[in-house]
């Protein structure tokens, strides 16, 4: 009886020690590098209280999700009427992260309340040909300073 237990223990120990799996290192796929050269078209519209802003400039930073410290952007465009709506179109963009910064003016407001600004980040996930609409909410310093405290 004792011999049987010793034999099974030796067999179990041999199986545990001999079974070693060699784990191959699998590298993570490279992160997509955003920029020109893709199939995506972004149609960016700036809005102040859900009304389209028709005067201003929209700046774009490739491969970023936050404001650049040096305030240097990769591309920009002035807002103009396209497809019946004021917007800036950025085409031929690749998969990746994009950061937008907008400076605009609202005709219905009086200075200095007419100066508007806003920012947004956007991620292009697919590499297929597509058109995406991006809406950026703008505000002025008066809006920022008069936010009710909760």
Coordinates of C-alpha atoms in Angstrom, one line a residue:
X1 CA 0.0 0.0 0.0
X2 CA 2.8 2.3 0.9
X3 CA 4.7 1.5 -2.3
X4 CA 1.6 2.4 -4.3
X5 CA 1.4 5.9 -2.7
X6 CA 5.1 6.5 -3.2
X7 CA 4.8 5.4 -6.9
X8 CA 1.9 7.7 -7.6
X9 CA 3.6 10.6 -5.8
X10 CA 6.7 10.1 -7.9
X11 CA 4.6 9.9 -11.1
X12 CA 2.7 13.1 -10.2
X13 CA 5.9 14.9 -9.3
X14 CA 7.5 13.9 -12.6
X15 CA 4.5 15.1 -14.5
X16 CA 4.5 18.5 -12.7
X17 CA 8.2 19.1 -13.1
X18 CA 8.4 17.9 -16.7
X19 CA 5.5 20.0 -18.0
X20 CA 7.0 23.4 -18.6
X21 CA 5.5 25.7 -21.2
X22 CA 7.8 28.1 -23.0
X23 CA 5.9 31.5 -23.3
X24 CA 6.8 33.4 -26.4
X25 CA 6.9 37.2 -26.1
X26 CA 4.2 38.8 -28.2
X27 CA 4.8 42.5 -28.8
X28 CA 1.9 44.9 -28.7
X29 CA 0.9 46.2 -32.1
X30 CA 2.3 49.6 -32.9
X31 CA 0.0 52.5 -32.0
X32 CA -1.5 54.2 -35.0
X33 CA 0.2 57.4 -36.0
X34 CA -2.5 60.0 -36.9
X35 CA -2.0 62.5 -39.8
X36 CA -2.5 62.8 -43.5
X37 CA -2.6 59.9 -45.9
X38 CA -5.8 58.1 -44.8
X39 CA -9.3 57.7 -46.1
X40 CA -11.3 59.6 -43.4
X41 CA -12.9 63.0 -43.9
X42 CA -13.7 65.1 -40.8
X43 CA -16.3 67.8 -41.1
X44 CA -15.9 70.0 -38.1
X45 CA -18.6 72.5 -37.0
X46 CA -18.2 75.0 -34.1
X47 CA -21.3 75.8 -32.1
X48 CA -22.2 78.3 -29.4
X49 CA -25.3 77.2 -27.5
X50 CA -26.2 74.8 -30.3
X51 CA -26.1 77.6 -32.9
X52 CA -23.5 77.3 -35.7
X53 CA -20.6 79.8 -35.5
X54 CA -19.7 81.1 -39.0
X55 CA -16.6 83.1 -38.2
X56 CA -13.4 81.7 -36.9
X57 CA -10.5 79.3 -37.3
X58 CA -10.3 75.6 -36.4
X59 CA -6.9 74.2 -35.6
X60 CA -6.0 70.5 -35.6
X61 CA -3.1 68.7 -33.9
X62 CA -2.3 65.1 -35.1
X63 CA -1.6 62.3 -32.7
X64 CA -2.6 64.2 -29.6
X65 CA -5.5 64.4 -27.1
X66 CA -4.5 67.6 -25.4
X67 CA -3.5 71.1 -26.1
X68 CA 0.1 71.4 -27.3
X69 CA 2.3 73.3 -24.9
X70 CA 3.9 75.3 -27.7
X71 CA 0.6 76.1 -29.3
X72 CA 1.8 74.7 -32.6
X73 CA -0.8 72.9 -34.6
X74 CA -0.4 70.6 -37.7
X75 CA -3.2 72.1 -39.8
X76 CA -5.9 74.7 -39.6
X77 CA -8.8 76.1 -41.6
X78 CA -11.1 79.1 -41.6
X79 CA -14.8 78.4 -41.1
X80 CA -16.7 78.7 -44.3
X81 CA -20.1 77.5 -45.7
X82 CA -19.9 74.0 -47.1
X83 CA -22.8 71.7 -47.7
X84 CA -25.1 74.4 -46.4
X85 CA -23.4 74.6 -43.0
X86 CA -20.4 76.6 -41.7
X87 CA -17.6 74.2 -41.2
X88 CA -14.0 73.2 -41.8
X89 CA -13.2 70.0 -43.7
X90 CA -10.1 68.0 -42.9
X91 CA -9.7 65.2 -45.4
X92 CA -7.3 62.3 -46.0
X93 CA -6.8 61.6 -42.3
X94 CA -5.4 58.3 -41.0
X95 CA -6.5 56.3 -37.9
X96 CA -5.4 57.8 -34.6
X97 CA -6.0 60.7 -32.1
X98 CA -6.8 64.3 -33.0
X99 CA -7.1 67.4 -30.9
X100 CA -9.1 70.5 -32.1
X101 CA -8.9 74.0 -30.9
X102 CA -11.3 76.7 -32.1
X103 CA -11.2 80.5 -32.0
X104 CA -14.3 82.1 -33.2
X105 CA -16.6 85.1 -33.1
X106 CA -20.3 85.4 -32.6
X107 CA -22.0 88.1 -34.6
X108 CA -25.0 88.5 -32.1
X109 CA -22.8 89.2 -29.1
X110 CA -21.0 92.5 -28.2
X111 CA -17.3 92.7 -27.4
X112 CA -15.7 91.3 -25.4
X113 CA -18.4 88.6 -25.1
X114 CA -18.2 87.9 -28.8
X115 CA -14.8 86.1 -28.6
X116 CA -15.4 82.4 -28.4
X117 CA -13.1 79.4 -27.9
X118 CA -13.4 75.7 -27.5
X119 CA -11.5 72.4 -27.8
X120 CA -12.3 68.8 -28.4
X121 CA -10.5 65.5 -29.0
X122 CA -11.5 62.9 -31.5
X123 CA -10.4 59.4 -32.3
X124 CA -10.6 57.8 -35.8
X125 CA -10.9 54.1 -35.2
X126 CA -11.4 52.6 -38.7
X127 CA -9.2 52.7 -41.7
X128 CA -12.1 52.5 -44.2
X129 CA -13.3 55.4 -46.3
X130 CA -15.7 57.4 -44.2
X131 CA -17.0 60.9 -43.4
X132 CA -17.4 61.9 -39.7
X133 CA -19.2 65.0 -38.4
X134 CA -17.5 66.6 -35.4
X135 CA -19.3 69.3 -33.3
X136 CA -17.3 71.5 -31.0
X137 CA -19.1 73.5 -28.3
X138 CA -17.7 77.0 -27.9
X139 CA -17.9 79.4 -24.9
X140 CA -16.7 82.9 -24.1
X141 CA -15.0 84.1 -20.9
X142 CA -18.4 85.4 -19.7
X143 CA -19.8 81.9 -19.9
X144 CA -16.9 80.4 -18.0
X145 CA -17.0 83.0 -15.2
X146 CA -20.7 82.8 -14.7
X147 CA -21.1 79.1 -14.3
X148 CA -23.4 78.4 -11.3
X149 CA -21.7 76.8 -8.4
X150 CA -23.2 73.4 -7.3

